Amino acid sequence: QSVLTQPPSASETPGQRVTISCSGSSSNIGRNIVNWYQQLPGTAPKLLIYSNDQRPSGVPDRFSGSKSGTSASLAISGLQSEDEADYYCAAWDDSLNGVVFGGGTKLTVL
Amino acid sequence: QVQLQESGPGLLKPSQTLSLTCTVSGGSISSVDYYWSWIRQPPGKGLEWIGYIYYSGSTYYNPSLKSRVTISIATSKNQFSLKLSSVTAADTAVYYCVREDLENWFDPWGQGTLVTVSS
């Protein structure tokens, strides 16, 4: 059972927009930044969004992040087949004294 | 750009000690701007942060693993290492070495190495 809660799956058709939620608490998302990772099948995770809403260089602006209170969201617009992957949120937890991850959301592009 | 590569045995028996090394290229492990971390992922499951080491040698471990984990650093070799003692089947996972920003995001990641614990 993960400290951060994500829906296990999401799906949408190409070209559409999908949002993945990440729910936490006052000891993690409520106090600290949220980061998102994309894991394509059979590969290592890759940093997708850092510091709640910042994109590393090379990440398309179709990907965006936001945070409000103890929840965060990742939005992907203009969905493409290559976006099919597992997505993880993460944050530092002040109570557990460590980085905690969400359980991951498997995105299917129909 | 910075690249990380894990190395070490892929098969262990229960009660043995897991030992992995991460070799960093394209950048210095002595940078004051980063931690050097280990993360694992059991087959078909999510990610678990194991802990990090700073260039100075200071460490921070996941409390759930702290009693069994040691992370060390060899700045002259641009390497850092993970030891996990008394392994069980529950420790079977892909182990990633990662550079961790001081604000706790992970980038880049090594390709990962599968460690299987089986009798």
mmCIF file of C-alpha atoms in Angstrom:
data_model
loop_
_atom_site.group_PDB
_atom_site.id
_atom_site.type_symbol
_atom_site.label_atom_id
_atom_site.label_comp_id
_atom_site.label_asym_id
_atom_site.label_seq_id
_atom_site.Cartn_x
_atom_site.Cartn_y
_atom_site.Cartn_z
ATOM 1 C CA GLN A 1 0.000 0.000 0.000
ATOM 2 C CA SER A 2 1.628 3.204 -1.170
ATOM 3 C CA VAL A 3 1.756 6.396 0.872
ATOM 4 C CA LEU A 4 0.701 8.431 -2.170
ATOM 5 C CA THR A 5 -2.485 7.290 -3.889
ATOM 6 C CA GLN A 6 -2.793 7.104 -7.655
ATOM 7 C CA PRO A 7 -5.451 5.426 -9.792
ATOM 8 C CA PRO A 8 -4.027 2.116 -11.011
ATOM 9 C CA SER A 9 -5.032 2.767 -14.585
ATOM 10 C CA ALA A 10 -6.155 5.435 -17.023
ATOM 11 C CA SER A 11 -7.010 5.393 -20.699
ATOM 12 C CA GLU A 12 -7.846 7.817 -23.454
ATOM 13 C CA THR A 13 -7.778 8.033 -27.212
ATOM 14 C CA PRO A 14 -5.017 9.678 -29.255
ATOM 15 C CA GLY A 15 -5.184 13.448 -29.394
ATOM 16 C CA GLN A 16 -7.218 13.742 -26.231
ATOM 17 C CA ARG A 17 -6.243 14.957 -22.764
ATOM 18 C CA VAL A 18 -5.846 12.780 -19.698
ATOM 19 C CA THR A 19 -5.229 13.690 -16.073
ATOM 20 C CA ILE A 20 -3.611 11.455 -13.458
ATOM 21 C CA SER A 21 -4.152 12.294 -9.812
ATOM 22 C CA CYS A 22 -1.854 11.805 -6.834
ATOM 23 C CA SER A 23 -3.297 12.135 -3.351
ATOM 24 C CA GLY A 24 -1.199 12.495 -0.228
ATOM 25 C CA SER A 25 -1.264 14.173 3.164
ATOM 26 C CA SER A 26 0.029 17.150 5.083
ATOM 27 C CA SER A 27 3.310 15.379 5.793
ATOM 28 C CA ASN A 28 4.208 14.871 2.146
ATOM 29 C CA ILE A 29 2.438 16.678 -0.692
ATOM 30 C CA GLY A 30 1.050 19.253 1.696
ATOM 31 C CA ARG A 31 4.541 20.425 2.668
ATOM 32 C CA ASN A 32 6.879 19.336 -0.100
ATOM 33 C CA ILE A 33 7.255 19.432 -3.840
ATOM 34 C CA VAL A 34 5.874 16.718 -6.073
ATOM 35 C CA ASN A 35 7.794 15.064 -8.872
ATOM 36 C CA TRP A 36 6.535 12.816 -11.652
ATOM 37 C CA TYR A 37 8.248 9.982 -13.483
ATOM 38 C CA GLN A 38 7.437 8.182 -16.709
ATOM 39 C CA GLN A 39 8.393 4.531 -17.108
ATOM 40 C CA LEU A 40 8.088 3.194 -20.627
ATOM 41 C CA PRO A 41 7.722 -0.585 -20.913
ATOM 42 C CA GLY A 42 10.940 -2.403 -20.070
ATOM 43 C CA THR A 43 12.912 0.742 -19.292
ATOM 44 C CA ALA A 44 14.059 2.732 -16.276
ATOM 45 C CA PRO A 45 11.872 5.566 -15.043
ATOM 46 C CA LYS A 46 12.573 9.039 -16.378
ATOM 47 C CA LEU A 47 11.985 12.395 -14.695
ATOM 48 C CA LEU A 48 8.948 13.994 -16.292
ATOM 49 C CA ILE A 49 7.959 16.866 -13.982
ATOM 50 C CA TYR A 50 9.915 18.278 -11.035
ATOM 51 C CA SER A 51 9.108 20.841 -8.383
ATOM 52 C CA ASN A 52 5.346 20.429 -8.953
ATOM 53 C CA ASP A 53 5.148 21.959 -12.410
ATOM 54 C CA GLN A 54 8.586 22.234 -14.011
ATOM 55 C CA ARG A 55 9.543 20.310 -17.117
ATOM 56 C CA PRO A 56 13.134 19.135 -17.647
ATOM 57 C CA SER A 57 14.613 20.087 -20.976
ATOM 58 C CA GLY A 58 13.470 17.717 -23.669
ATOM 59 C CA VAL A 59 10.083 16.967 -22.116
ATOM 60 C CA PRO A 60 7.305 18.156 -24.453
ATOM 61 C CA ASP A 61 4.998 20.882 -23.200
ATOM 62 C CA ARG A 62 2.113 18.427 -23.657
ATOM 63 C CA PHE A 63 3.053 17.298 -20.156
ATOM 64 C CA SER A 64 2.125 19.555 -17.250
ATOM 65 C CA GLY A 65 1.963 19.240 -13.477
ATOM 66 C CA SER A 66 0.059 21.020 -10.753
ATOM 67 C CA LYS A 67 -0.391 20.837 -7.010
ATOM 68 C CA SER A 68 -3.103 22.009 -4.668
ATOM 69 C CA GLY A 69 -3.144 21.282 -0.962
ATOM 70 C CA THR A 70 -2.414 17.615 -0.432
ATOM 71 C CA SER A 71 -3.032 16.534 -4.013
ATOM 72 C CA ALA A 72 -1.190 16.814 -7.298
ATOM 73 C CA SER A 73 -2.028 16.104 -10.903
ATOM 74 C CA LEU A 74 -0.239 15.252 -14.099
ATOM 75 C CA ALA A 75 -1.938 16.262 -17.324
ATOM 76 C CA ILE A 76 -1.048 14.986 -20.759
ATOM 77 C CA SER A 77 -2.613 16.720 -23.729
ATOM 78 C CA GLY A 78 -2.538 15.690 -27.361
ATOM 79 C CA LEU A 79 -2.080 12.058 -26.343
ATOM 80 C CA GLN A 80 0.226 9.977 -28.517
ATOM 81 C CA SER A 81 0.732 6.247 -28.633
ATOM 82 C CA GLU A 82 4.253 6.663 -27.294
ATOM 83 C CA ASP A 83 2.818 8.120 -24.076
ATOM 84 C CA GLU A 84 1.658 4.640 -23.124
ATOM 85 C CA ALA A 85 3.610 4.025 -19.929
ATOM 86 C CA ASP A 86 3.481 3.828 -16.157
ATOM 87 C CA TYR A 87 3.467 7.165 -14.357
ATOM 88 C CA TYR A 88 4.604 7.660 -10.771
ATOM 89 C CA CYS A 89 4.321 10.625 -8.429
ATOM 90 C CA ALA A 90 6.773 11.108 -5.557
ATOM 91 C CA ALA A 91 7.419 13.481 -2.684
ATOM 92 C CA TRP A 92 9.447 13.731 0.496
ATOM 93 C CA ASP A 93 7.492 12.701 3.599
ATOM 94 C CA ASP A 94 8.383 14.592 6.766
ATOM 95 C CA SER A 95 6.816 11.977 9.049
ATOM 96 C CA LEU A 96 8.366 8.929 7.426
ATOM 97 C CA ASN A 97 11.624 10.793 6.755
ATOM 98 C CA GLY A 98 12.055 9.573 3.241
ATOM 99 C CA VAL A 99 10.894 9.828 -0.336
ATOM 100 C CA VAL A 100 7.540 8.162 -0.926
ATOM 101 C CA PHE A 101 6.070 7.126 -4.253
ATOM 102 C CA GLY A 102 2.594 6.595 -5.552
ATOM 103 C CA GLY A 103 1.684 3.108 -6.645
ATOM 104 C CA GLY A 104 1.834 4.108 -10.290
ATOM 105 C CA THR A 105 -0.773 4.639 -12.982
ATOM 106 C CA LYS A 106 -0.714 2.567 -16.141
ATOM 107 C CA LEU A 107 -1.771 4.768 -19.046
ATOM 108 C CA THR A 108 -3.266 3.090 -22.081
ATOM 109 C CA VAL A 109 -3.685 5.012 -25.307
ATOM 110 C CA LEU A 110 -6.663 3.374 -26.970
ATOM 111 C CA GLN B 1 25.785 14.139 -19.783
ATOM 112 C CA VAL B 2 25.850 12.165 -16.553
ATOM 113 C CA GLN B 3 25.306 8.437 -16.884
ATOM 114 C CA LEU B 4 25.021 5.796 -14.185
ATOM 115 C CA GLN B 5 25.608 2.066 -14.483
ATOM 116 C CA GLU B 6 24.840 -0.603 -11.891
ATOM 117 C CA SER B 7 26.908 -3.749 -11.511
ATOM 118 C CA GLY B 8 26.853 -6.743 -9.210
ATOM 119 C CA PRO B 9 25.579 -10.295 -8.782
ATOM 120 C CA GLY B 10 22.149 -11.057 -10.140
ATOM 121 C CA LEU B 11 21.355 -14.093 -8.004
ATOM 122 C CA LEU B 12 21.571 -14.475 -4.258
ATOM 123 C CA LYS B 13 20.467 -17.040 -1.703
ATOM 124 C CA PRO B 14 18.353 -16.082 1.297
ATOM 125 C CA SER B 15 20.352 -14.619 4.207
ATOM 126 C CA GLN B 16 23.173 -13.442 1.947
ATOM 127 C CA THR B 17 24.225 -9.827 1.507
ATOM 128 C CA LEU B 18 23.329 -7.966 -1.673
ATOM 129 C CA SER B 19 26.199 -5.832 -2.971
ATOM 130 C CA LEU B 20 25.863 -3.481 -5.913
ATOM 131 C CA THR B 21 28.096 -0.767 -7.291
ATOM 132 C CA CYS B 22 27.118 2.229 -9.365
ATOM 133 C CA THR B 23 29.686 3.809 -11.663
ATOM 134 C CA VAL B 24 29.070 7.440 -12.560
ATOM 135 C CA SER B 25 30.405 8.863 -15.816
ATOM 136 C CA GLY B 26 30.157 12.277 -17.412
ATOM 137 C CA GLY B 27 30.139 14.087 -14.092
ATOM 138 C CA SER B 28 31.749 14.139 -10.659
ATOM 139 C CA ILE B 29 30.299 12.233 -7.741
ATOM 140 C CA SER B 30 31.952 14.871 -5.545
ATOM 141 C CA SER B 31 29.468 17.526 -6.623
ATOM 142 C CA VAL B 32 27.924 19.484 -3.750
ATOM 143 C CA ASP B 33 24.675 19.773 -5.702
ATOM 144 C CA TYR B 34 23.459 16.175 -5.563
ATOM 145 C CA TYR B 35 22.851 13.085 -3.513
ATOM 146 C CA TRP B 36 23.521 9.622 -4.935
ATOM 147 C CA SER B 37 20.674 7.222 -4.364
ATOM 148 C CA TRP B 38 19.356 3.714 -4.714
ATOM 149 C CA ILE B 39 15.766 2.847 -5.643
ATOM 150 C CA ARG B 40 14.295 -0.586 -6.207
ATOM 151 C CA GLN B 41 11.284 -2.002 -8.012
ATOM 152 C CA PRO B 42 10.001 -5.542 -7.388
ATOM 153 C CA PRO B 43 8.816 -7.272 -10.571
ATOM 154 C CA GLY B 44 5.468 -5.856 -11.647
ATOM 155 C CA LYS B 45 5.311 -3.481 -8.687
ATOM 156 C CA GLY B 46 6.050 0.123 -7.802
ATOM 157 C CA LEU B 47 9.130 2.057 -6.783
ATOM 158 C CA GLU B 48 10.758 2.106 -3.334
ATOM 159 C CA TRP B 49 13.428 4.590 -2.298
ATOM 160 C CA ILE B 50 16.245 2.879 -0.398
ATOM 161 C CA GLY B 51 18.422 5.812 0.569
ATOM 162 C CA TYR B 52 21.126 8.244 -0.469
ATOM 163 C CA ILE B 53 24.703 9.266 0.197
ATOM 164 C CA TYR B 54 26.270 12.704 -0.141
ATOM 165 C CA TYR B 55 29.798 13.266 -1.411
ATOM 166 C CA SER B 56 30.880 13.913 2.180
ATOM 167 C CA GLY B 57 29.806 10.409 3.163
ATOM 168 C CA SER B 58 26.683 11.389 5.065
ATOM 169 C CA THR B 59 23.801 9.009 4.465
ATOM 170 C CA TYR B 60 20.052 8.865 4.802
ATOM 171 C CA TYR B 61 18.121 5.620 4.644
ATOM 172 C CA ASN B 62 14.513 4.533 4.260
ATOM 173 C CA PRO B 63 13.485 3.791 7.857
ATOM 174 C CA SER B 64 11.882 0.511 6.771
ATOM 175 C CA LEU B 65 15.238 -0.766 5.482
ATOM 176 C CA LYS B 66 17.644 1.142 7.689
ATOM 177 C CA SER B 67 18.691 -1.805 9.849
ATOM 178 C CA ARG B 68 19.922 -3.748 6.801
ATOM 179 C CA VAL B 69 21.230 -1.043 4.460
ATOM 180 C CA THR B 70 24.653 0.499 4.016
ATOM 181 C CA ILE B 71 25.465 2.952 1.231
ATOM 182 C CA SER B 72 29.076 3.964 0.735
ATOM 183 C CA ILE B 73 30.968 6.194 -1.668
ATOM 184 C CA ALA B 74 34.358 6.005 -3.393
ATOM 185 C CA THR B 75 35.009 9.451 -4.782
ATOM 186 C CA SER B 76 38.360 8.471 -6.288
ATOM 187 C CA LYS B 77 36.588 5.883 -8.428
ATOM 188 C CA ASN B 78 33.447 7.987 -9.030
ATOM 189 C CA GLN B 79 31.424 5.109 -7.628
ATOM 190 C CA PHE B 80 28.945 4.494 -4.860
ATOM 191 C CA SER B 81 27.712 1.194 -3.509
ATOM 192 C CA LEU B 82 24.761 -0.502 -1.837
ATOM 193 C CA LYS B 83 24.854 -3.330 0.660
ATOM 194 C CA LEU B 84 21.639 -4.959 1.870
ATOM 195 C CA SER B 85 22.079 -7.702 4.448
ATOM 196 C CA SER B 86 19.998 -10.762 5.276
ATOM 197 C CA VAL B 87 18.099 -10.764 2.000
ATOM 198 C CA THR B 88 14.881 -12.688 1.473
ATOM 199 C CA ALA B 89 12.697 -13.313 -1.563
ATOM 200 C CA ALA B 90 10.973 -10.007 -0.780
ATOM 201 C CA ASP B 91 14.189 -8.231 -1.768
ATOM 202 C CA THR B 92 13.953 -9.546 -5.327
ATOM 203 C CA ALA B 93 13.766 -6.431 -7.471
ATOM 204 C CA VAL B 94 15.343 -4.301 -10.139
ATOM 205 C CA TYR B 95 17.766 -2.014 -8.338
ATOM 206 C CA TYR B 96 18.407 1.423 -9.823
ATOM 207 C CA CYS B 97 21.154 3.858 -8.951
ATOM 208 C CA VAL B 98 20.090 7.442 -9.435
ATOM 209 C CA ARG B 99 21.327 10.967 -9.008
ATOM 210 C CA GLU B 100 19.071 12.791 -6.547
ATOM 211 C CA ASP B 101 18.709 16.543 -6.529
ATOM 212 C CA LEU B 102 18.949 18.224 -3.120
ATOM 213 C CA GLU B 103 15.189 18.788 -3.455
ATOM 214 C CA ASN B 104 14.690 15.069 -3.895
ATOM 215 C CA TRP B 105 13.944 14.514 -7.560
ATOM 216 C CA PHE B 106 15.711 11.717 -9.359
ATOM 217 C CA ASP B 107 17.533 12.302 -12.632
ATOM 218 C CA PRO B 108 19.158 10.549 -14.366
ATOM 219 C CA TRP B 109 18.561 6.879 -13.631
ATOM 220 C CA GLY B 110 20.795 3.918 -14.318
ATOM 221 C CA GLN B 111 19.362 1.207 -16.531
ATOM 222 C CA GLY B 112 18.728 -0.995 -13.493
ATOM 223 C CA THR B 113 19.913 -4.447 -12.543
ATOM 224 C CA LEU B 114 17.691 -7.362 -11.557
ATOM 225 C CA VAL B 115 18.635 -9.080 -8.327
ATOM 226 C CA THR B 116 16.849 -12.342 -7.614
ATOM 227 C CA VAL B 117 16.859 -13.968 -4.189
ATOM 228 C CA SER B 118 16.150 -17.675 -4.397
ATOM 229 C CA SER B 119 17.294 -20.827 -2.713
#
